[in-house]
């Protein structure tokens, strides 16, 4: 489960203070599928980075399964980021010199999985996202939506407890997007992966247990899809 | 106007040939607003790169205003890419060490515009895309959708004859996306900018004069929005 208490993130630029996140409280239960929606610039990626332990909040606390993540030492934080949480970044962040297969195998190295099994599991994930025929292509040899799908495969390959996905369907056509959303729902329902998705995509909203609306760094309202 | 005749782009990888674009003929009239739709990996970005003179086709010819662009020398090609055509890349391609304002001012340097006017025009474009308050932020200090809008502002600032936009609303929420689409329609109708948009966004489709559907590197069909 994820608990965010009083999170704030301020950037000081010249004379101005940018309040990217300006007081957010949020609780996500184990196995829940939560979408975060809001205008461009409203703080979704900043919240993602705070929850994922990638950015220290200016104020506030994040608990992952009741552990205050600011209290973790370097190796515990590394374990959290490599085993417990999977990330799909808005800008993909793939390793440019590695193939799709090698990129997806990467988290498994930290899982202490042997090479044959790493290859098998990476192949399997890439097939699941429709890229079985592109496994040896490097990121520059892939389309935008293909790179996005490699990033998604990489996030799930290690069977993390939580996946944080930042606009995971932004570069996908309707059909491919639906396929990916079905895969993420399947991961959520059958493997119990807790899902936190930043999205503008109505199709993801419909699949969610709850929708959190943010605006100007704060939570505006929270609702169930039936009400949305 | 843009004329594409028999365009093909093949990549040779180990024993395999990837047919990214596999025989495309396309004619776009001056001032037209054309959308290109198709599944992830179907060849839209590759076609964009061929039309924009960024990639040489394996076969086929591109004519911009009746000029075969493969016949242009280096300085003529530079003029084409800096003055005649504006680009919104799927991966934005902003200069990381420059602010939003400096990024948008860049094409104007090639236009021989003096500094005061460059700043004024860049400010004006950034206001038009809703970023008047973020002009001094660098790309890493901007949200994904804000970076996308800087890329859009940069594409239009030089008053090019043609704008090629690759998924320009992929990272934008509904409201911001509509605002940007209205701005592009305005540029098309009032300034006569010829628009070629790769997109998955139904809102852009509705605004287009024609929709070109691509699949596996070929044109599947072309229709008017009323029929779509
Ligand atoms: N440099 C390259 N080497 C090998 N294959 C490539 C290269 N660039 C692109 N491809 C392949 O060519 C095909 C078309 O790619 P392209 O980027 O044009 O697709 P797209 O329609 O823009 O997709 P998307 O909607 O995901 O952005 C894809 O299958 C891709 O894997
Ligand atoms: N390093 C930084 N320095 C200064 N301001 C920043 C920095 N990073 C983000 N911001 C600002 O904080 C605000 C929130 O950014 P964030 O990336 O969280 O938005 P977002 O909701 O993810 O937007 P989008 O939907 O466009 O991706 C934005 O207004 C942005 O300009
Ligand atoms: Mg974001
Ligand atoms: Mg593309």
Coordinates of N, CA and C in Angstrom, one line a residue, chain B residues 36-207:
Chain B
X36 N -2.5 12.0 -40.5 CA -2.1 10.7 -40.8 C -2.3 9.8 -39.6
X37 N -3.1 8.8 -39.8 CA -3.4 7.9 -38.6 C -2.9 6.5 -39.0
X38 N -2.7 5.7 -37.9 CA -2.3 4.3 -38.2 C -1.7 3.7 -36.9
X39 N -1.6 2.4 -36.9 CA -1.1 1.7 -35.6 C 0.3 2.1 -35.3
X40 N 0.7 1.9 -34.1 CA 2.0 2.1 -33.6 C 2.9 1.2 -34.5
X41 N 4.0 1.8 -35.1 CA 4.9 1.1 -35.9 C 4.5 1.0 -37.4
X42 N 3.5 1.7 -37.8 CA 3.0 1.6 -39.2 C 3.8 2.4 -40.2
X43 N 4.7 3.3 -39.7 CA 5.5 4.1 -40.7 C 5.2 5.6 -40.7
X44 N 4.4 6.1 -39.8 CA 4.0 7.6 -39.8 C 5.3 8.5 -39.6
X45 N 6.1 8.2 -38.5 CA 7.3 9.0 -38.3 C 8.3 8.9 -39.4
X46 N 8.4 7.7 -40.0 CA 9.4 7.5 -41.1 C 8.9 8.4 -42.3
X47 N 7.6 8.4 -42.5 CA 7.0 9.2 -43.6 C 7.3 10.7 -43.3
X48 N 7.0 11.1 -42.1 CA 7.3 12.4 -41.6 C 8.8 12.8 -41.9
X49 N 9.7 12.0 -41.6 CA 11.1 12.2 -41.8 C 11.5 12.3 -43.3
X50 N 10.8 11.5 -44.1 CA 11.1 11.6 -45.6 C 10.5 12.9 -46.2
X51 N 9.3 13.2 -45.8 CA 8.7 14.5 -46.3 C 9.5 15.7 -45.9
X52 N 10.0 15.6 -44.6 CA 10.7 16.8 -44.1 C 12.1 16.9 -44.5
X53 N 12.6 16.0 -45.4 CA 14.0 16.0 -45.8 C 15.0 15.7 -44.7
X54 N 14.5 14.9 -43.7 CA 15.4 14.5 -42.6 C 16.0 13.1 -42.9
X55 N 15.4 12.4 -43.8 CA 15.8 11.0 -44.1 C 15.7 10.8 -45.6
X56 N 16.8 10.2 -46.2 CA 16.7 9.9 -47.6 C 15.9 8.7 -47.8
X57 N 14.8 8.7 -48.7 CA 14.1 7.4 -48.9 C 15.0 6.4 -49.6
X58 N 14.7 5.1 -49.4 CA 15.4 4.1 -50.1 C 15.1 4.2 -51.6
X59 N 13.8 4.5 -51.9 CA 13.3 4.7 -53.3 C 12.3 5.8 -53.2
X60 N 12.0 6.5 -54.3 CA 10.9 7.4 -54.4 C 11.4 8.9 -54.3
X61 N 10.5 9.8 -54.5 CA 10.9 11.2 -54.6 C 9.9 12.1 -53.8
X62 N 10.4 13.2 -53.2 CA 9.6 14.1 -52.5 C 9.7 15.5 -53.2
X63 N 8.6 16.1 -53.6 CA 8.6 17.4 -54.2 C 8.0 18.4 -53.2
X64 N 8.7 19.5 -52.9 CA 8.1 20.5 -52.0 C 8.0 21.7 -52.9
X65 N 6.7 22.2 -53.2 CA 6.5 23.3 -54.1 C 7.2 22.9 -55.4
X66 N 7.0 21.7 -55.9 CA 7.5 21.3 -57.2 C 9.0 21.1 -57.3
X67 N 9.7 21.3 -56.2 CA 11.2 21.1 -56.2 C 11.5 19.7 -55.7
X68 N 12.3 18.9 -56.4 CA 12.7 17.6 -55.9 C 13.8 17.9 -54.8
X69 N 13.4 17.5 -53.6 CA 14.3 17.9 -52.5 C 15.7 17.2 -52.5
X70 N 15.7 16.0 -53.2 CA 17.0 15.3 -53.3 C 18.0 16.1 -54.2
X71 N 17.5 17.1 -54.9 CA 18.4 17.8 -55.8 C 19.0 19.1 -55.1
X72 N 18.5 19.4 -53.9 CA 19.0 20.6 -53.2 C 20.4 20.4 -52.7
X73 N 21.2 21.5 -52.7 CA 22.5 21.4 -52.1 C 22.4 21.7 -50.6
X74 N 23.5 21.7 -49.9 CA 23.4 21.7 -48.4 C 22.8 23.0 -47.9
X75 N 23.1 24.1 -48.5 CA 22.5 25.4 -48.0 C 21.0 25.5 -48.4
X76 N 20.6 25.0 -49.5 CA 19.2 25.0 -49.9 C 18.4 24.1 -49.0
X77 N 19.0 23.0 -48.6 CA 18.3 22.0 -47.7 C 18.2 22.7 -46.4
X78 N 19.2 23.4 -45.9 CA 19.2 24.1 -44.6 C 18.1 25.1 -44.6
X79 N 18.0 25.9 -45.7 CA 16.9 26.9 -45.8 C 15.5 26.2 -45.8
X80 N 15.4 25.1 -46.4 CA 14.1 24.4 -46.4 C 13.7 24.0 -45.0
X81 N 14.7 23.5 -44.3 CA 14.5 22.9 -42.9 C 14.3 24.1 -41.9
X82 N 14.9 25.3 -42.2 CA 14.8 26.3 -41.2 C 13.7 27.4 -41.4
X83 N 13.4 27.5 -42.7 CA 12.4 28.6 -43.1 C 11.1 28.1 -43.6
X84 N 11.2 27.1 -44.5 CA 10.0 26.7 -45.2 C 9.2 25.7 -44.4
X85 N 9.9 24.9 -43.6 CA 9.2 23.8 -42.9 C 9.4 24.0 -41.4
X86 N 8.3 23.8 -40.6 CA 8.5 23.7 -39.1 C 8.2 22.3 -38.6
X87 N 8.9 21.9 -37.6 CA 8.8 20.5 -37.2 C 8.4 20.4 -35.7
X88 N 7.4 19.5 -35.4 CA 7.1 19.2 -34.0 C 7.5 17.7 -33.9
X89 N 8.6 17.3 -33.3 CA 9.0 16.0 -33.2 C 8.3 15.2 -32.1
X90 N 8.1 13.9 -32.4 CA 7.4 13.0 -31.4 C 8.2 13.0 -30.1
X91 N 9.5 13.2 -30.1 CA 10.3 13.2 -28.9 C 10.8 14.7 -28.6
X92 N 10.1 15.7 -29.1 CA 10.3 17.1 -28.9 C 11.7 17.6 -29.4
X93 N 12.8 17.0 -29.0 CA 14.1 17.4 -29.4 C 14.4 18.9 -29.1
X94 N 14.1 19.3 -27.9 CA 14.5 20.6 -27.4 C 16.0 20.6 -27.0
X95 N 16.6 21.8 -27.0 CA 18.0 22.0 -26.6 C 18.0 22.0 -25.1
X96 N 18.6 21.1 -24.4 CA 18.5 20.9 -22.9 C 19.1 22.1 -22.2
X97 N 20.1 22.8 -22.7 CA 20.8 23.8 -22.0 C 20.2 25.2 -22.2
X98 N 19.1 25.2 -23.0 CA 18.5 26.5 -23.3 C 17.1 26.6 -22.7
X99 N 16.7 27.8 -22.3 CA 15.4 28.0 -21.8 C 14.3 27.8 -22.9
X100 N 13.0 27.7 -22.5 CA 11.9 27.6 -23.4 C 12.0 28.8 -24.4
X101 N 12.3 30.0 -23.9 CA 12.3 31.2 -24.7 C 13.5 31.1 -25.8
X102 N 14.6 30.7 -25.3 CA 15.8 30.5 -26.2 C 15.5 29.5 -27.3
X103 N 14.9 28.3 -26.9 CA 14.5 27.3 -27.8 C 13.6 27.8 -28.9
X104 N 12.6 28.6 -28.5 CA 11.7 29.1 -29.5 C 12.3 30.2 -30.4
X105 N 13.3 30.9 -29.8 CA 14.0 32.0 -30.6 C 14.9 31.4 -31.7
X106 N 15.3 30.1 -31.5 CA 16.4 29.6 -32.3 C 16.1 29.6 -33.9
X107 N 14.9 29.2 -34.3 CA 14.7 29.3 -35.8 C 14.7 30.7 -36.3
X108 N 14.4 31.7 -35.5 CA 14.4 33.1 -35.9 C 15.8 33.6 -36.2
X109 N 16.8 33.0 -35.6 CA 18.2 33.4 -35.9 C 18.5 33.2 -37.4
X110 N 18.0 32.0 -37.9 CA 18.2 31.7 -39.3 C 17.4 32.6 -40.2
X111 N 16.4 33.2 -39.6 CA 15.5 34.1 -40.4 C 16.1 35.5 -40.4
X112 N 17.3 35.7 -39.8 CA 17.9 37.0 -39.8 C 17.1 38.1 -39.1
X113 N 16.4 37.7 -38.1 CA 15.6 38.6 -37.3 C 16.4 39.1 -36.2
X114 N 16.3 40.5 -35.9 CA 17.2 41.0 -34.8 C 16.6 40.6 -33.4
X115 N 17.5 40.7 -32.4 CA 17.3 40.1 -31.1 C 16.0 40.5 -30.5
X116 N 15.7 41.8 -30.5 CA 14.5 42.3 -29.8 C 13.2 41.7 -30.4
X117 N 13.2 41.7 -31.7 CA 12.1 41.1 -32.4 C 12.0 39.6 -32.2
X118 N 13.2 38.9 -32.1 CA 13.2 37.5 -31.8 C 12.5 37.2 -30.4
X119 N 12.9 38.0 -29.4 CA 12.3 37.8 -28.1 C 10.8 38.1 -28.1
X120 N 10.4 39.1 -28.8 CA 9.0 39.5 -28.8 C 8.2 38.3 -29.4
X121 N 8.7 37.9 -30.6 CA 7.9 36.8 -31.3 C 7.9 35.5 -30.5
X122 N 9.0 35.2 -29.9 CA 9.1 33.9 -29.1 C 8.1 34.0 -27.9
X123 N 8.1 35.2 -27.2 CA 7.2 35.5 -26.1 C 5.7 35.3 -26.6
X124 N 5.4 35.8 -27.7 CA 4.1 35.8 -28.3 C 3.6 34.3 -28.5
X125 N 4.5 33.5 -29.1 CA 4.2 32.1 -29.4 C 4.0 31.3 -28.1
X126 N 4.9 31.6 -27.1 CA 4.8 30.8 -25.9 C 3.5 31.2 -25.2
X127 N 3.1 32.5 -25.2 CA 1.8 32.8 -24.7 C 0.6 32.1 -25.4
X128 N 0.7 32.0 -26.7 CA -0.3 31.3 -27.5 C -0.5 29.9 -27.1
X129 N 0.6 29.2 -26.6 CA 0.5 27.8 -26.2 C 0.3 27.7 -24.7
X130 N 0.1 28.8 -24.0 CA -0.2 28.8 -22.6 C 1.0 28.7 -21.7
X131 N 2.2 29.1 -22.2 CA 3.4 29.0 -21.4 C 4.1 30.4 -21.1
X132 N 3.3 31.4 -21.1 CA 3.8 32.7 -20.8 C 4.5 32.8 -19.5
X133 N 4.2 31.9 -18.5 CA 4.8 32.0 -17.2 C 6.0 31.0 -17.0
X134 N 6.4 30.4 -18.1 CA 7.4 29.4 -18.0 C 8.6 29.6 -19.0
X135 N 8.7 30.9 -19.5 CA 9.6 31.2 -20.6 C 11.1 30.9 -20.2
X136 N 11.4 31.1 -18.9 CA 12.8 30.9 -18.6 C 13.2 29.6 -18.1
X137 N 12.2 28.7 -18.0 CA 12.5 27.3 -17.6 C 13.2 26.5 -18.7
X138 N 14.2 25.7 -18.3 CA 14.8 24.8 -19.2 C 13.9 23.5 -19.4
X139 N 14.1 22.7 -20.4 CA 13.3 21.5 -20.6 C 13.1 20.7 -19.4
X140 N 14.2 20.4 -18.6 CA 14.1 19.6 -17.5 C 13.3 20.2 -16.3
X141 N 13.0 21.5 -16.5 CA 12.2 22.2 -15.5 C 10.8 22.4 -15.9
X142 N 10.4 21.6 -16.9 CA 9.1 21.7 -17.5 C 8.4 20.3 -17.5
X143 N 7.1 20.3 -17.4 CA 6.4 19.0 -17.5 C 6.4 18.5 -18.9
X144 N 6.0 17.2 -19.1 CA 6.0 16.6 -20.4 C 5.2 17.4 -21.4
X145 N 4.0 17.8 -21.0 CA 3.1 18.5 -21.9 C 3.6 19.9 -22.1
X146 N 4.3 20.5 -21.2 CA 4.9 21.8 -21.4 C 6.0 21.8 -22.4
X147 N 6.9 20.7 -22.3 CA 7.9 20.6 -23.3 C 7.3 20.4 -24.7
X148 N 6.2 19.6 -24.8 CA 5.6 19.4 -26.1 C 5.1 20.7 -26.6
X149 N 4.6 21.6 -25.8 CA 4.1 22.9 -26.3 C 5.2 23.9 -26.7
X150 N 6.4 23.7 -26.0 CA 7.5 24.5 -26.5 C 7.9 24.1 -27.9
X151 N 7.9 22.8 -28.1 CA 8.2 22.3 -29.4 C 7.2 22.8 -30.5
X152 N 5.9 22.9 -30.1 CA 4.9 23.4 -31.0 C 5.2 24.9 -31.3
X153 N 5.4 25.6 -30.2 CA 5.7 27.1 -30.4 C 6.9 27.3 -31.4
X154 N 7.9 26.5 -31.2 CA 9.1 26.6 -32.0 C 8.8 26.3 -33.5
X155 N 7.9 25.3 -33.7 CA 7.6 25.0 -35.1 C 6.9 26.1 -35.9
X156 N 6.1 26.9 -35.2 CA 5.3 27.9 -35.9 C 6.0 29.3 -35.9
X157 N 7.0 29.5 -35.0 CA 7.4 30.9 -34.8 C 8.0 31.6 -36.0
X158 N 8.5 30.8 -36.9 CA 9.2 31.4 -38.1 C 8.2 31.6 -39.3
X159 N 6.9 31.4 -39.0 CA 5.9 31.5 -40.1 C 6.2 30.6 -41.3
X160 N 6.5 29.3 -41.0 CA 6.8 28.4 -42.1 C 5.6 28.2 -43.1
X161 N 5.9 27.7 -44.3 CA 4.8 27.4 -45.2 C 4.1 26.1 -44.8
X162 N 4.9 25.2 -44.3 CA 4.5 23.9 -43.9 C 4.9 23.5 -42.5
X163 N 3.9 22.9 -41.7 CA 4.3 22.4 -40.4 C 4.1 20.9 -40.4
X164 N 5.1 20.1 -40.1 CA 5.0 18.7 -39.9 C 4.9 18.4 -38.4
X165 N 3.8 17.9 -37.9 CA 3.7 17.7 -36.4 C 3.5 16.2 -36.1
X166 N 4.4 15.6 -35.3 CA 4.3 14.2 -35.0 C 3.7 14.0 -33.6
X167 N 2.5 13.6 -33.6 CA 1.7 13.4 -32.3 C 1.8 14.6 -31.4
X168 N 1.4 15.8 -31.9 CA 1.5 17.0 -31.1 C 0.7 17.1 -29.8
X169 N -0.3 16.3 -29.7 CA -1.1 16.4 -28.4 C -1.0 15.1 -27.5
X170 N 0.0 14.3 -27.8 CA 0.2 13.0 -27.1 C 0.3 13.1 -25.6
X171 N 0.9 14.3 -25.1 CA 1.1 14.4 -23.7 C 0.2 15.5 -23.1
X172 N -0.9 15.8 -23.8 CA -1.8 16.9 -23.3 C -3.1 16.4 -22.8
X173 N -3.6 17.0 -21.7 CA -5.0 16.7 -21.3 C -6.0 17.3 -22.3
X174 N -7.2 16.9 -22.1 CA -8.3 17.3 -23.1 C -8.4 18.8 -23.3
X175 N -8.4 19.6 -22.2 CA -8.6 21.0 -22.3 C -7.4 21.7 -23.0
X176 N -6.2 21.4 -22.6 CA -5.0 21.9 -23.2 C -4.9 21.5 -24.6
X177 N -5.2 20.2 -24.9 CA -5.2 19.7 -26.3 C -6.1 20.4 -27.2
X178 N -7.3 20.7 -26.7 CA -8.3 21.5 -27.6 C -7.7 22.9 -27.9
X179 N -7.2 23.5 -26.9 CA -6.6 24.8 -27.0 C -5.5 24.8 -28.1
X180 N -4.6 23.8 -28.1 CA -3.5 23.7 -29.0 C -4.1 23.5 -30.4
X181 N -5.1 22.6 -30.5 CA -5.7 22.3 -31.8 C -6.3 23.5 -32.4
X182 N -7.0 24.3 -31.6 CA -7.6 25.5 -32.1 C -6.6 26.5 -32.6
X183 N -5.4 26.5 -31.9 CA -4.3 27.4 -32.3 C -3.8 26.9 -33.7
X184 N -3.7 25.6 -33.9 CA -3.1 25.1 -35.2 C -4.1 25.3 -36.3
X185 N -5.4 25.2 -36.0 CA -6.5 25.4 -37.0 C -6.4 26.9 -37.4
X186 N -6.3 27.8 -36.4 CA -6.1 29.2 -36.7 C -5.0 29.5 -37.6
X187 N -3.8 28.9 -37.3 CA -2.6 29.1 -38.1 C -2.9 28.6 -39.6
X188 N -3.6 27.5 -39.7 CA -3.9 26.9 -41.0 C -4.9 27.8 -41.7
X189 N -5.9 28.3 -41.1 CA -6.9 29.1 -41.8 C -6.5 30.6 -42.0
X190 N -5.9 31.2 -41.0 CA -5.6 32.6 -41.2 C -4.2 32.9 -41.8
X191 N -3.2 32.0 -41.5 CA -1.9 32.2 -42.1 C -1.6 31.2 -43.3
X192 N -2.6 30.3 -43.6 CA -2.4 29.4 -44.7 C -1.3 28.4 -44.5
X193 N -0.9 28.1 -43.3 CA 0.1 27.1 -43.1 C -0.4 25.7 -43.4
X194 N 0.3 25.0 -44.3 CA -0.1 23.6 -44.7 C 0.3 22.7 -43.5
X195 N -0.7 21.9 -43.1 CA -0.5 21.1 -41.9 C -0.5 19.6 -42.2
X196 N 0.6 18.9 -41.7 CA 0.6 17.5 -41.9 C 0.9 16.9 -40.5
X197 N -0.2 16.3 -39.9 CA -0.1 15.8 -38.5 C -0.2 14.3 -38.4
X198 N 0.8 13.7 -37.8 CA 0.7 12.3 -37.4 C -0.1 12.3 -36.1
X199 N -1.1 11.5 -35.9 CA -1.9 11.6 -34.7 C -2.7 10.4 -34.4
X200 N -3.0 10.2 -33.1 CA -3.9 9.2 -32.7 C -5.2 9.9 -32.1
X201 N -5.1 11.3 -32.1 CA -6.1 12.1 -31.4 C -7.3 12.4 -32.3
X202 N -8.5 11.8 -31.8 CA -9.7 12.0 -32.6 C -10.1 13.5 -32.8
X203 N -9.6 14.4 -31.8 CA -10.0 15.8 -31.9 C -9.3 16.4 -33.1
X204 N -8.1 16.0 -33.4 CA -7.3 16.5 -34.6 C -8.0 16.0 -35.9
X205 N -8.4 14.8 -35.8 CA -9.0 14.2 -37.0 C -10.2 15.0 -37.5
X206 N -11.0 15.4 -36.5 CA -12.3 16.1 -36.8 C -12.0 17.4 -37.5
X207 N -10.8 18.0 -37.1 CA -10.5 19.3 -37.6 C -9.8 19.3 -39.0

